[in-house]
Each structure stands twice: as C-alpha cells, then as structure tokens.
mmCIF file of C-alpha atoms and ligand atoms in Angstrom:
data_model
loop_
_atom_site.group_PDB
_atom_site.id
_atom_site.type_symbol
_atom_site.label_atom_id
_atom_site.label_comp_id
_atom_site.label_asym_id
_atom_site.label_seq_id
_atom_site.Cartn_x
_atom_site.Cartn_y
_atom_site.Cartn_z
ATOM 1 C CA MET A 1 113.298 -54.190 -64.033
ATOM 2 C CA THR A 2 110.616 -51.622 -63.207
ATOM 3 C CA ARG A 3 106.931 -52.185 -63.742
ATOM 4 C CA HIS A 4 104.619 -49.189 -63.786
ATOM 5 C CA ARG A 5 100.952 -48.589 -64.357
ATOM 6 C CA LEU A 6 100.217 -45.719 -66.764
ATOM 7 C CA ALA A 7 96.449 -46.179 -66.569
ATOM 8 C CA GLU A 8 93.971 -48.905 -65.698
ATOM 9 C CA GLY A 9 94.974 -51.822 -67.933
ATOM 10 C CA VAL A 10 98.086 -50.109 -69.294
ATOM 11 C CA THR A 11 101.381 -51.328 -67.816
ATOM 12 C CA ARG A 12 104.954 -50.439 -68.662
ATOM 13 C CA PHE A 13 107.756 -52.917 -68.388
ATOM 14 C CA GLY A 14 110.896 -50.820 -68.218
ATOM 15 C CA ALA A 15 114.131 -52.747 -68.591
ATOM 16 C CA GLN A 16 116.718 -50.348 -67.173
ATOM 17 C CA ASP A 17 120.236 -50.697 -68.554
ATOM 18 C CA PHE A 18 122.208 -48.600 -66.058
ATOM 19 C CA ASP A 19 125.565 -50.037 -67.150
ATOM 20 C CA ARG A 20 125.379 -49.630 -70.895
ATOM 21 C CA ARG A 21 127.832 -46.990 -72.056
ATOM 22 C CA LEU A 22 127.736 -47.291 -75.841
ATOM 23 C CA PHE A 23 125.003 -47.725 -78.429
ATOM 24 C CA ASP A 24 125.655 -48.893 -81.986
ATOM 25 C CA GLU A 25 129.289 -49.102 -80.823
ATOM 26 C CA LEU A 26 129.351 -45.353 -81.456
ATOM 27 C CA ILE A 27 126.951 -43.325 -79.336
ATOM 28 C CA PRO A 28 128.046 -42.584 -75.753
ATOM 29 C CA LEU A 29 125.425 -43.352 -73.101
ATOM 30 C CA PRO A 30 126.543 -41.382 -70.013
ATOM 31 C CA ASP A 31 123.248 -42.137 -68.268
ATOM 32 C CA GLY A 32 122.663 -45.674 -69.537
ATOM 33 C CA THR A 33 119.418 -46.383 -71.331
ATOM 34 C CA SER A 34 116.142 -48.240 -70.991
ATOM 35 C CA TYR A 35 113.916 -50.351 -73.229
ATOM 36 C CA ASN A 36 110.215 -49.916 -72.521
ATOM 37 C CA ALA A 37 107.486 -52.335 -73.537
ATOM 38 C CA TYR A 38 103.826 -51.609 -72.828
ATOM 39 C CA LEU A 39 100.957 -53.991 -72.174
ATOM 40 C CA VAL A 40 97.470 -52.771 -73.085
ATOM 41 C CA GLU A 41 94.587 -54.900 -71.859
ATOM 42 C CA GLY A 42 91.106 -54.573 -73.323
ATOM 43 C CA SER A 43 88.060 -56.524 -72.186
ATOM 44 C CA GLU A 44 88.500 -58.952 -75.088
ATOM 45 C CA LYS A 45 92.059 -58.744 -76.295
ATOM 46 C CA THR A 46 95.511 -57.840 -75.108
ATOM 47 C CA ALA A 47 98.345 -56.153 -76.980
ATOM 48 C CA LEU A 48 102.021 -55.741 -76.164
ATOM 49 C CA ILE A 49 103.690 -52.698 -77.675
ATOM 50 C CA ASP A 50 107.363 -53.332 -78.541
ATOM 51 C CA THR A 51 109.773 -55.651 -76.725
ATOM 52 C CA VAL A 52 113.221 -55.100 -75.223
ATOM 53 C CA ASP A 53 116.857 -55.417 -76.188
ATOM 54 C CA PRO A 54 118.001 -59.069 -75.986
ATOM 55 C CA ARG A 55 120.483 -57.918 -73.312
ATOM 56 C CA LYS A 56 117.460 -57.733 -70.994
ATOM 57 C CA ALA A 57 115.644 -60.785 -72.341
ATOM 58 C CA SER A 58 115.863 -62.741 -69.116
ATOM 59 C CA ALA A 59 113.980 -60.154 -67.002
ATOM 60 C CA PHE A 60 111.561 -59.634 -69.871
ATOM 61 C CA GLU A 61 110.830 -63.330 -70.095
ATOM 62 C CA THR A 62 110.091 -63.419 -66.387
ATOM 63 C CA TRP A 63 107.694 -60.512 -66.793
ATOM 64 C CA LEU A 64 105.969 -62.309 -69.675
ATOM 65 C CA THR A 65 105.130 -65.201 -67.347
ATOM 66 C CA THR A 66 102.800 -62.808 -65.489
ATOM 67 C CA ILE A 67 100.756 -62.176 -68.649
ATOM 68 C CA GLU A 68 97.833 -64.560 -69.109
ATOM 69 C CA ARG A 69 97.064 -64.016 -72.761
ATOM 70 C CA LEU A 70 98.406 -62.046 -75.662
ATOM 71 C CA ASP A 71 96.681 -61.465 -78.981
ATOM 72 C CA TYR A 72 98.865 -58.822 -80.599
ATOM 73 C CA LEU A 73 102.459 -57.736 -80.512
ATOM 74 C CA VAL A 74 102.654 -54.218 -81.900
ATOM 75 C CA THR A 75 106.054 -53.650 -83.496
ATOM 76 C CA GLN A 76 106.570 -49.936 -84.015
ATOM 77 C CA HIS A 77 110.208 -50.187 -85.069
ATOM 78 C CA VAL A 78 112.432 -53.076 -86.155
ATOM 79 C CA GLU A 79 115.747 -51.981 -84.656
ATOM 80 C CA GLN A 80 116.837 -54.778 -82.359
ATOM 81 C CA ASP A 81 116.711 -52.868 -79.081
ATOM 82 C CA HIS A 82 112.911 -53.012 -79.456
ATOM 83 C CA SER A 83 112.363 -56.000 -81.715
ATOM 84 C CA GLY A 84 115.151 -58.293 -80.543
ATOM 85 C CA SER A 85 112.942 -60.159 -78.072
ATOM 86 C CA ILE A 86 110.072 -60.743 -80.519
ATOM 87 C CA PRO A 87 110.950 -64.449 -80.924
ATOM 88 C CA ILE A 88 110.598 -64.951 -77.165
ATOM 89 C CA VAL A 89 107.117 -63.426 -77.221
ATOM 90 C CA LEU A 90 105.974 -65.411 -80.244
ATOM 91 C CA GLU A 91 107.190 -68.641 -78.733
ATOM 92 C CA ARG A 92 105.440 -68.029 -75.423
ATOM 93 C CA PHE A 93 102.188 -66.925 -77.096
ATOM 94 C CA PRO A 94 101.782 -69.111 -80.214
ATOM 95 C CA ARG A 95 98.464 -67.476 -81.177
ATOM 96 C CA ALA A 96 99.743 -63.911 -80.973
ATOM 97 C CA ARG A 97 100.294 -61.986 -84.201
ATOM 98 C CA ILE A 98 102.540 -59.061 -84.910
ATOM 99 C CA LEU A 99 100.883 -55.806 -86.018
ATOM 100 C CA THR A 100 103.244 -53.603 -87.964
ATOM 101 C CA THR A 101 103.666 -51.459 -91.076
ATOM 102 C CA PRO A 102 103.999 -52.991 -94.549
ATOM 103 C CA LYS A 103 107.567 -51.682 -94.689
ATOM 104 C CA ALA A 104 108.456 -53.350 -91.406
ATOM 105 C CA LYS A 105 107.148 -56.789 -92.324
ATOM 106 C CA PRO A 106 110.028 -57.916 -94.574
ATOM 107 C CA MET A 107 112.496 -56.341 -92.160
ATOM 108 C CA ILE A 108 111.124 -58.430 -89.288
ATOM 109 C CA VAL A 109 111.419 -61.527 -91.459
ATOM 110 C CA ASP A 110 114.988 -60.651 -92.451
ATOM 111 C CA HIS A 111 116.304 -59.559 -89.074
ATOM 112 C CA LEU A 112 114.502 -62.003 -86.795
ATOM 113 C CA HIS A 113 113.521 -64.906 -89.056
ATOM 114 C CA VAL A 114 109.876 -64.621 -88.042
ATOM 115 C CA ALA A 115 107.405 -66.626 -90.166
ATOM 116 C CA GLU A 116 105.378 -64.333 -92.427
ATOM 117 C CA ASN A 117 102.080 -65.819 -91.271
ATOM 118 C CA ARG A 118 102.738 -64.444 -87.768
ATOM 119 C CA ILE A 119 102.682 -60.882 -89.129
ATOM 120 C CA ARG A 120 99.659 -58.754 -90.022
ATOM 121 C CA THR A 121 100.292 -55.357 -91.566
ATOM 122 C CA VAL A 122 98.274 -52.304 -90.581
ATOM 123 C CA GLU A 123 97.587 -49.271 -92.720
ATOM 124 C CA ASP A 124 98.055 -45.690 -91.648
ATOM 125 C CA SER A 125 95.175 -44.628 -89.311
ATOM 126 C CA GLU A 126 93.904 -48.201 -89.076
ATOM 127 C CA THR A 127 92.423 -49.132 -85.713
ATOM 128 C CA VAL A 128 92.267 -52.326 -83.708
ATOM 129 C CA ASP A 129 89.613 -52.784 -81.032
ATOM 130 C CA LEU A 130 90.767 -54.607 -77.911
ATOM 131 C CA GLY A 131 87.367 -54.294 -76.240
ATOM 132 C CA GLY A 132 86.863 -50.895 -74.669
ATOM 133 C CA ARG A 133 90.322 -49.869 -75.802
ATOM 134 C CA THR A 134 91.221 -48.815 -79.323
ATOM 135 C CA LEU A 135 94.678 -48.730 -80.824
ATOM 136 C CA GLU A 136 95.159 -46.336 -83.745
ATOM 137 C CA PHE A 137 98.307 -46.768 -85.804
ATOM 138 C CA LEU A 138 100.010 -43.711 -87.221
ATOM 139 C CA HIS A 139 102.617 -44.443 -89.835
ATOM 140 C CA ALA A 140 105.548 -42.155 -89.088
ATOM 141 C CA PRO A 141 108.382 -43.046 -91.442
ATOM 142 C CA TRP A 142 111.928 -41.901 -90.739
ATOM 143 C CA VAL A 143 111.905 -41.574 -86.991
ATOM 144 C CA HIS A 144 114.460 -42.880 -87.559
ATOM 145 C CA TRP A 145 114.085 -45.846 -89.903
ATOM 146 C CA PRO A 146 111.756 -46.017 -92.912
ATOM 147 C CA GLU A 147 109.288 -48.451 -91.290
ATOM 148 C CA THR A 148 108.483 -46.620 -88.037
ATOM 149 C CA MET A 149 105.000 -45.994 -86.654
ATOM 150 C CA LEU A 150 103.342 -44.581 -83.537
ATOM 151 C CA THR A 151 100.361 -45.996 -81.659
ATOM 152 C CA TYR A 152 97.609 -43.904 -80.102
ATOM 153 C CA LEU A 153 95.454 -45.431 -77.401
ATOM 154 C CA ARG A 154 92.301 -43.427 -77.881
ATOM 155 C CA GLU A 155 90.364 -43.974 -74.665
ATOM 156 C CA ASP A 156 93.337 -43.217 -72.409
ATOM 157 C CA ARG A 157 94.863 -40.608 -74.749
ATOM 158 C CA ILE A 158 98.279 -42.248 -74.541
ATOM 159 C CA LEU A 159 100.665 -41.944 -77.475
ATOM 160 C CA PHE A 160 103.317 -44.646 -77.765
ATOM 161 C CA THR A 161 106.229 -43.341 -79.791
ATOM 162 C CA CYS A 162 109.065 -45.895 -79.623
ATOM 163 C CA ASP A 163 112.334 -44.005 -80.368
ATOM 164 C CA PHE A 164 110.556 -40.765 -81.282
ATOM 165 C CA LEU A 165 110.515 -38.272 -78.372
ATOM 166 C CA GLY A 166 112.605 -40.688 -76.308
ATOM 167 C CA ALA A 167 115.836 -40.380 -74.340
ATOM 168 C CA HIS A 168 118.720 -42.669 -73.540
ATOM 169 C CA LEU A 169 118.248 -42.584 -69.797
ATOM 170 C CA ALA A 170 118.103 -45.363 -67.231
ATOM 171 C CA THR A 171 115.778 -44.316 -64.436
ATOM 172 C CA THR A 172 113.280 -45.962 -62.128
ATOM 173 C CA GLU A 173 111.054 -42.895 -62.458
ATOM 174 C CA LEU A 174 107.976 -43.363 -64.602
ATOM 175 C CA TYR A 175 107.565 -39.723 -65.640
ATOM 176 C CA SER A 176 109.931 -37.002 -66.744
ATOM 177 C CA SER A 177 108.164 -34.314 -64.676
ATOM 178 C CA GLY A 178 109.946 -31.659 -66.709
ATOM 179 C CA ARG A 179 113.296 -32.423 -65.100
ATOM 180 C CA GLU A 180 116.469 -30.869 -66.524
ATOM 181 C CA PRO A 181 118.420 -34.174 -66.771
ATOM 182 C CA VAL A 182 115.605 -35.577 -68.897
ATOM 183 C CA TYR A 183 115.672 -32.517 -71.154
ATOM 184 C CA GLU A 184 119.432 -32.901 -71.616
ATOM 185 C CA ALA A 185 119.119 -36.645 -72.334
ATOM 186 C CA ALA A 186 116.252 -36.062 -74.761
ATOM 187 C CA LYS A 187 118.207 -33.371 -76.570
ATOM 188 C CA ARG A 188 121.235 -35.647 -76.800
ATOM 189 C CA TYR A 189 118.974 -38.378 -78.184
ATOM 190 C CA TYR A 190 117.425 -36.009 -80.705
ATOM 191 C CA ALA A 191 120.853 -34.765 -81.780
ATOM 192 C CA GLU A 192 122.356 -38.200 -82.261
ATOM 193 C CA ILE A 193 119.396 -40.096 -83.675
ATOM 194 C CA MET A 194 116.673 -37.793 -84.973
ATOM 195 C CA MET A 195 118.385 -34.625 -86.224
ATOM 196 C CA PRO A 196 119.021 -35.959 -89.754
ATOM 197 C CA PHE A 197 115.248 -36.373 -90.110
ATOM 198 C CA ARG A 198 114.087 -32.866 -89.256
ATOM 199 C CA THR A 199 111.856 -32.628 -92.328
ATOM 200 C CA PRO A 200 109.714 -35.733 -91.665
ATOM 201 C CA ILE A 201 109.691 -34.889 -87.952
ATOM 202 C CA LYS A 202 108.148 -31.477 -88.673
ATOM 203 C CA LYS A 203 105.383 -33.276 -90.573
ATOM 204 C CA HIS A 204 104.761 -35.739 -87.767
ATOM 205 C CA LEU A 205 104.649 -32.988 -85.143
ATOM 206 C CA LYS A 206 102.098 -31.111 -87.225
ATOM 207 C CA ARG A 207 99.916 -34.209 -87.437
ATOM 208 C CA LEU A 208 100.145 -34.839 -83.693
ATOM 209 C CA ALA A 209 98.795 -31.350 -83.000
ATOM 210 C CA ASP A 210 95.375 -32.756 -83.976
ATOM 211 C CA TYR A 211 95.519 -35.427 -81.275
ATOM 212 C CA ASP A 212 94.421 -35.008 -77.684
ATOM 213 C CA ILE A 213 97.399 -36.491 -75.848
ATOM 214 C CA ALA A 214 97.525 -36.981 -72.080
ATOM 215 C CA ILE A 215 100.702 -39.072 -71.902
ATOM 216 C CA ILE A 216 103.590 -39.654 -74.283
ATOM 217 C CA ALA A 217 105.158 -43.059 -73.741
ATOM 218 C CA PRO A 218 108.421 -43.631 -75.606
ATOM 219 C CA SER A 219 110.406 -46.865 -75.622
ATOM 220 C CA HIS A 220 113.538 -45.196 -74.201
ATOM 221 C CA GLY A 221 113.508 -43.089 -71.052
ATOM 222 C CA PRO A 222 110.638 -41.850 -68.920
ATOM 223 C CA ALA A 223 107.121 -41.097 -70.096
ATOM 224 C CA HIS A 224 105.850 -37.530 -70.299
ATOM 225 C CA GLU A 225 102.690 -36.716 -68.361
ATOM 226 C CA ASP A 226 103.109 -33.158 -69.599
ATOM 227 C CA PRO A 227 103.378 -33.776 -73.366
ATOM 228 C CA SER A 228 104.188 -30.128 -74.047
ATOM 229 C CA PHE A 229 107.525 -30.634 -72.236
ATOM 230 C CA ILE A 230 108.867 -32.813 -75.037
ATOM 231 C CA LEU A 231 106.715 -31.582 -77.935
ATOM 232 C CA ASP A 232 107.737 -27.947 -77.391
ATOM 233 C CA ALA A 233 111.379 -28.984 -77.108
ATOM 234 C CA TYR A 234 111.186 -30.845 -80.409
ATOM 235 C CA ASP A 235 109.398 -27.955 -82.040
ATOM 236 C CA HIS A 236 112.252 -25.682 -80.975
ATOM 237 C CA TRP A 237 114.981 -28.089 -82.079
ATOM 238 C CA VAL A 238 113.557 -28.779 -85.529
ATOM 239 C CA ASN A 239 112.155 -25.394 -86.428
ATOM 240 C CA ASP A 240 114.068 -22.539 -84.909
ATOM 241 C CA ALA A 241 116.830 -20.656 -86.670
ATOM 242 C CA PRO A 242 120.321 -21.464 -85.399
ATOM 243 C CA GLU A 243 121.740 -19.450 -82.537
ATOM 244 C CA ASN A 244 124.696 -17.104 -82.254
ATOM 245 C CA LEU A 245 126.954 -20.063 -81.550
ATOM 246 C CA VAL A 246 130.128 -21.443 -83.103
ATOM 247 C CA ILE A 247 131.109 -25.065 -82.651
ATOM 248 C CA LEU A 248 134.855 -25.476 -82.845
ATOM 249 C CA PRO A 249 136.127 -29.060 -83.128
ATOM 250 C CA TYR A 250 139.904 -28.944 -82.825
ATOM 251 C CA VAL A 251 142.959 -31.124 -82.517
ATOM 252 C CA SER A 252 146.594 -30.049 -82.202
ATOM 253 C CA MET A 253 149.725 -32.208 -82.447
ATOM 254 C CA HIS A 254 152.581 -29.823 -81.652
ATOM 255 C CA GLY A 255 150.719 -26.747 -80.441
ATOM 256 C CA SER A 256 150.387 -24.552 -83.541
ATOM 257 C CA THR A 257 146.763 -25.431 -84.215
ATOM 258 C CA GLY A 258 146.064 -25.081 -80.501
ATOM 259 C CA LEU A 259 147.341 -21.482 -80.634
ATOM 260 C CA LEU A 260 145.078 -20.782 -83.601
ATOM 261 C CA ALA A 261 142.050 -22.267 -81.853
ATOM 262 C CA GLU A 262 142.723 -20.326 -78.648
ATOM 263 C CA HIS A 263 143.076 -17.051 -80.511
ATOM 264 C CA LEU A 264 139.917 -17.623 -82.509
ATOM 265 C CA ILE A 265 137.931 -18.485 -79.378
ATOM 266 C CA ASP A 266 139.042 -15.199 -77.775
ATOM 267 C CA ALA A 267 138.439 -13.186 -80.929
ATOM 268 C CA LEU A 268 134.914 -14.540 -81.287
ATOM 269 C CA GLY A 269 134.156 -14.019 -77.608
ATOM 270 C CA GLN A 270 135.285 -10.389 -77.823
ATOM 271 C CA ARG A 271 132.822 -9.909 -80.656
ATOM 272 C CA GLY A 272 129.892 -11.331 -78.728
ATOM 273 C CA VAL A 273 129.883 -14.759 -80.365
ATOM 274 C CA ARG A 274 129.485 -17.791 -78.101
ATOM 275 C CA VAL A 275 131.925 -20.608 -78.832
ATOM 276 C CA GLU A 276 131.844 -24.248 -77.758
ATOM 277 C CA PRO A 277 135.241 -25.830 -78.439
ATOM 278 C CA PHE A 278 135.665 -29.597 -78.528
ATOM 279 C CA ASN A 279 139.108 -31.127 -78.165
ATOM 280 C CA LEU A 280 138.621 -34.104 -80.456
ATOM 281 C CA THR A 281 141.126 -36.272 -78.613
ATOM 282 C CA VAL A 282 138.876 -36.443 -75.546
ATOM 283 C CA THR A 283 135.473 -35.133 -76.585
ATOM 284 C CA ASP A 284 132.124 -36.746 -75.882
ATOM 285 C CA LEU A 285 130.555 -37.000 -79.334
ATOM 286 C CA GLY A 286 127.123 -36.714 -77.741
ATOM 287 C CA LYS A 287 127.949 -33.261 -76.344
ATOM 288 C CA LEU A 288 129.288 -32.244 -79.733
ATOM 289 C CA ALA A 289 126.017 -33.417 -81.317
ATOM 290 C CA ILE A 290 123.949 -31.475 -78.760
ATOM 291 C CA THR A 291 125.827 -28.293 -79.662
ATOM 292 C CA LEU A 292 125.132 -28.930 -83.336
ATOM 293 C CA VAL A 293 121.393 -28.648 -82.666
ATOM 294 C CA ASP A 294 121.778 -24.896 -82.082
ATOM 295 C CA ALA A 295 125.050 -23.827 -83.732
ATOM 296 C CA ALA A 296 125.056 -21.505 -86.735
ATOM 297 C CA THR A 297 128.713 -22.032 -87.645
ATOM 298 C CA VAL A 298 131.301 -24.766 -87.470
ATOM 299 C CA VAL A 299 135.019 -24.031 -87.640
ATOM 300 C CA PHE A 300 137.434 -26.943 -87.751
ATOM 301 C CA ALA A 301 140.916 -26.399 -86.388
ATOM 302 C CA THR A 302 143.231 -29.159 -87.491
ATOM 303 C CA PRO A 303 146.865 -29.756 -88.265
ATOM 304 C CA THR A 304 147.896 -31.436 -91.485
ATOM 305 C CA ILE A 305 149.002 -35.064 -91.408
ATOM 306 C CA LEU A 306 150.702 -36.152 -94.617
ATOM 307 C CA THR A 307 148.448 -34.338 -97.085
ATOM 308 C CA GLY A 308 145.144 -34.087 -95.236
ATOM 309 C CA PRO A 309 143.427 -33.199 -91.957
ATOM 310 C CA HIS A 310 144.059 -35.065 -88.733
ATOM 311 C CA PRO A 311 141.936 -38.262 -88.751
ATOM 312 C CA SER A 312 140.035 -37.028 -85.667
ATOM 313 C CA ALA A 313 138.901 -33.986 -87.634
ATOM 314 C CA LEU A 314 137.903 -36.188 -90.570
ATOM 315 C CA SER A 315 135.916 -38.441 -88.284
ATOM 316 C CA ALA A 316 134.120 -35.458 -86.686
ATOM 317 C CA ALA A 317 133.387 -33.987 -90.123
ATOM 318 C CA TYR A 318 131.917 -37.286 -91.294
ATOM 319 C CA LEU A 319 129.652 -37.391 -88.248
ATOM 320 C CA ILE A 320 128.591 -33.757 -88.652
ATOM 321 C CA ALA A 321 127.732 -34.309 -92.309
ATOM 322 C CA ALA A 322 125.684 -37.389 -91.377
ATOM 323 C CA LEU A 323 123.730 -35.548 -88.662
ATOM 324 C CA ARG A 324 122.675 -32.795 -91.095
ATOM 325 C CA PRO A 325 122.433 -29.944 -88.572
ATOM 326 C CA LYS A 326 121.009 -26.523 -89.419
ATOM 327 C CA LEU A 327 124.452 -24.931 -89.740
ATOM 328 C CA ARG A 328 124.707 -21.891 -91.985
ATOM 329 C CA HIS A 329 128.462 -21.316 -92.211
ATOM 330 C CA ALA A 330 131.628 -23.399 -92.071
ATOM 331 C CA GLY A 331 135.318 -22.704 -91.939
ATOM 332 C CA VAL A 332 138.710 -24.342 -91.528
ATOM 333 C CA VAL A 333 141.758 -23.172 -89.638
ATOM 334 C CA THR A 334 144.824 -25.301 -90.256
ATOM 335 C CA SER A 335 148.530 -25.429 -89.686
ATOM 336 C CA TYR A 336 150.911 -27.406 -91.829
ATOM 337 C CA GLY A 337 154.579 -28.251 -92.080
ATOM 338 C CA TRP A 338 155.294 -28.047 -95.794
ATOM 339 C CA ALA A 339 152.106 -28.570 -97.833
ATOM 340 C CA GLY A 340 148.696 -30.166 -97.691
ATOM 341 C CA LYS A 341 145.037 -30.161 -98.544
ATOM 342 C CA ALA A 342 143.369 -30.245 -95.146
ATOM 343 C CA THR A 343 140.854 -27.598 -96.178
ATOM 344 C CA GLU A 344 139.875 -29.307 -99.418
ATOM 345 C CA SER A 345 139.330 -32.671 -97.731
ATOM 346 C CA LEU A 346 136.987 -31.175 -95.133
ATOM 347 C CA THR A 347 135.111 -29.113 -97.716
ATOM 348 C CA ASP A 348 134.546 -32.250 -99.782
ATOM 349 C CA LEU A 349 133.409 -34.283 -96.809
ATOM 350 C CA LEU A 350 130.874 -31.644 -95.767
ATOM 351 C CA GLY A 351 129.719 -31.093 -99.332
ATOM 352 C CA SER A 352 126.210 -32.358 -98.582
ATOM 353 C CA LEU A 353 125.583 -29.561 -96.066
ATOM 354 C CA LYS A 354 124.085 -26.344 -97.345
ATOM 355 C CA VAL A 355 126.672 -24.064 -95.752
ATOM 356 C CA ASP A 356 128.538 -20.987 -96.894
ATOM 357 C CA TRP A 357 132.251 -21.571 -96.650
ATOM 358 C CA LEU A 358 134.313 -18.880 -94.992
ATOM 359 C CA ASP A 359 137.806 -18.091 -96.221
ATOM 360 C CA PRO A 360 140.170 -20.589 -94.561
ATOM 361 C CA VAL A 361 143.138 -19.586 -92.458
ATOM 362 C CA LYS A 362 146.194 -21.668 -93.391
ATOM 363 C CA VAL A 363 149.360 -21.281 -91.401
ATOM 364 C CA GLN A 364 152.770 -22.756 -92.082
ATOM 365 C CA GLY A 365 154.444 -23.723 -88.817
ATOM 366 C CA GLN A 366 153.958 -21.466 -85.794
ATOM 367 C CA PRO A 367 151.492 -18.625 -86.356
ATOM 368 C CA HIS A 368 152.832 -15.110 -86.970
ATOM 369 C CA GLN A 369 151.178 -11.784 -86.318
ATOM 370 C CA ALA A 370 149.668 -11.793 -89.809
ATOM 371 C CA ASP A 371 148.031 -15.139 -89.065
ATOM 372 C CA TYR A 372 146.431 -13.840 -85.869
ATOM 373 C CA GLU A 373 145.144 -10.870 -87.846
ATOM 374 C CA ALA A 374 143.617 -13.319 -90.365
ATOM 375 C CA LEU A 375 141.870 -15.042 -87.459
ATOM 376 C CA ASP A 376 140.552 -11.674 -86.264
ATOM 377 C CA ARG A 377 139.121 -11.055 -89.720
ATOM 378 C CA LEU A 378 137.522 -14.516 -89.658
ATOM 379 C CA ALA A 379 135.959 -13.772 -86.258
ATOM 380 C CA GLU A 380 134.714 -10.411 -87.565
ATOM 381 C CA GLU A 381 133.136 -12.095 -90.566
ATOM 382 C CA ILE A 382 131.400 -14.715 -88.406
ATOM 383 C CA ALA A 383 130.117 -12.064 -85.991
ATOM 384 C CA ALA A 384 128.722 -10.038 -88.905
ATOM 385 C CA ARG A 385 126.995 -13.071 -90.386
ATOM 386 C CA HIS A 386 125.549 -14.054 -87.037
ATOM 387 C CA ARG A 387 124.022 -10.617 -86.647
ATOM 388 C CA THR A 388 121.795 -11.462 -89.622
ATOM 389 C CA LEU A 389 120.578 -14.791 -88.198
ATOM 390 C CA GLY A 390 116.825 -15.044 -88.269
ATOM 391 C CA ARG A 391 116.714 -12.339 -90.931
ATOM 392 C CA GLU A 392 117.918 -14.484 -93.829
ATOM 393 C CA ALA A 393 115.763 -14.474 -96.960
HETATM 394 FE FE1 FEO B 401 115.803 -47.549 -79.980
HETATM 395 FE FE2 FEO B 401 116.078 -47.162 -83.370
HETATM 396 O O1 FEO B 401 116.092 -48.075 -81.743
#
C-alpha cells in the first residue's frame, strides 16, 4: 500500500498489485497494476473517490480506519476493480452516500447489492460543496462502460479520471514524470481498453480542453503532474492517421505459412514499409494491441485447419475486430493442403471494420516461385497504398 498527498486535504491510497499478471482473464499485465482511491477533505465534508479491487480489500480496510468521517463515496465507474470494495466503505460509514451517474445506480445495485437509498445520482456538471472544496461531476460515457464519469476538484485543479487516461502499472511513484515506461503502459492500456471508444473519447478530450487542469489522477497507474504528457498522447492515438506500418499476425504448422510470412516481411521491408510480425503461438496480445494503435494494414498469415483458419488466427481476428483500430487495409496469406475457406472466415470475422481488402495469396502446399511473386505484388500494393496515407479523401 502507498499513501500519497496530492495537495492539502487530497490523499491517494494506491493499492499496488505487483503480482497480478492477467486482467479479465484475458489482458496481460507485464507490469502488474494498481487501484487508486482518493480522499478529498473539505472543511465540512469528506468524499472518497472510488475504492479498490477486492483483492486488496484488507489493506484498504486498514487505511479506512485512519479516516474519521466520510460523507460521500464518489463512484466514477462500476467495474469491480474500483467498485468492489464499496460494501466495506458503506458498512464502516453508515451515513455515507454514494454519488454516481443515473446509469451507474442500477448497476451498483445489481453488481454489489447496495440498497438504493444509499445512492444519490448526480447530473452532468453538477457540483457538490465539501466546504472550501468543490467537486464537479463530468459525465463521460463509454470510457469504457456506459456509466462512467470524471470528477474535477475545482480549487486544486485536479481531475480524477478512473480508467480514462490510466495505465496498468504497479509503482510506488506518485507521478509519471513523463517516463517512457509509463507512456508504454498507458498506450497498452489505451489499446486494450479504450481504443474501441475513440469517438466518445475525442468528444471528452475536446471538453477537457476548457478545464484548467494541474494534475490528472487516474485510478490505475501514476498521476500526471504534467497533464499534457497523457492528453497529447491520447490526442495522437485517437486522432492521427495510421502510420506506414503493417501488423502481421501469423501462425505456421508445417512451415509453409512461415515461408510466406518471411517472404512478405522482406518484400515489405524492401519497399520501405515497416512490419511488426506476431507469432500467435507465443505473442503478448498487449503488444499486438499496441501495434494496432498505429498500423494502417493488417495481413494475416495462417494455414488451413480442416476448412478454416488456424484457431489462433481466428482468435486474433476476433480481438482485432473488437478493438476497432484505425486500420485502412487488410489481407490474408494462407497455405492449405487440399481445400479450405481460411480467407472467407477471416473476412467475415472482420466484417465490422471499415477496411479495404487486398487480394489474398492462397498457396497449396509449399510455395512456388509464382507464389513468391504474388507476395511481391501484395507488398507492392501495400506500399503504394501507404504512400497515400494522410492524403485520403
Ligand atoms: Fe479499471 Fe473498467 O475498470
């Protein structure tokens, strides 16, 4: 447990989870994670912003014993890593009430069995005076659930953002200080959690430009005493055109698809196109997601099993479709023994993405010279399309 003071009367309880390696039983956490809760003390009232994952309830409960009174528990997001310890808080402070969005209220009741009379909903831009300290609530749906909100502490110019602008990173440091590992962790977090919501995020970022923010305090990872560090990064990730980059998820059973992937990587490199290949049997899905933030093109290289793609390729395609990256082009390179529909299955799975499909390269057995020439043509086509990036209508 780390306890830090952000300002006079503003304390962070950071429950560091150095050992956690998986979130949602899906997302790799190479650097662990943290669950931050913030105590804001006014001259008349006190508010706690968010709680911690029940995995850290014991340390949290100990910290709560140091708090004399609590009037409000601000719940910015109902996912259990922030809301899971709400019952502990409500039991310890029987007069405290939850402040949250109207959309969050029934979710808190459903997920945590909290009595409705313990919850007061707040409207967008509503304020609560703690006595010399004012909390302003900014509804910010879809970062990354429908009920999410941010909280702005006016007098200290601190913006509490819960998941938004956060990073899965366990660290005893209070501030990011513009450090590269924090940037990498924040980008990984954006890629895995926030990327599907680029449109609402653009809107929220635009709104925040009107706020004078000294500190950004998320509920995962360190705070940002230089808000531009994380705001500029987000602006780049959500707004910029994709880069001259191909992401190449591949899997090979007997070597043929591996030969195709290797040739394509070389052919693209020779044409000035950067490639990031991911061997799907060992890949870190977080790194794959990070690459998706910038990539303009995805090319799957997969063998055919029975009648379709290798299950690893299907799984990666499902994830890529769910993350809704700003890809422009997609292609499939596949080898097969006698027949199959690997290409069709992947095209269907990625149907929700607005991508132009490149002509597939399908090879029966070991590739021949004509197959390598088809890969060269594919690389040429990708290079030509990438030269127009940023100039699309
Ligand atoms: Fe950190 Fe959406 O929970």
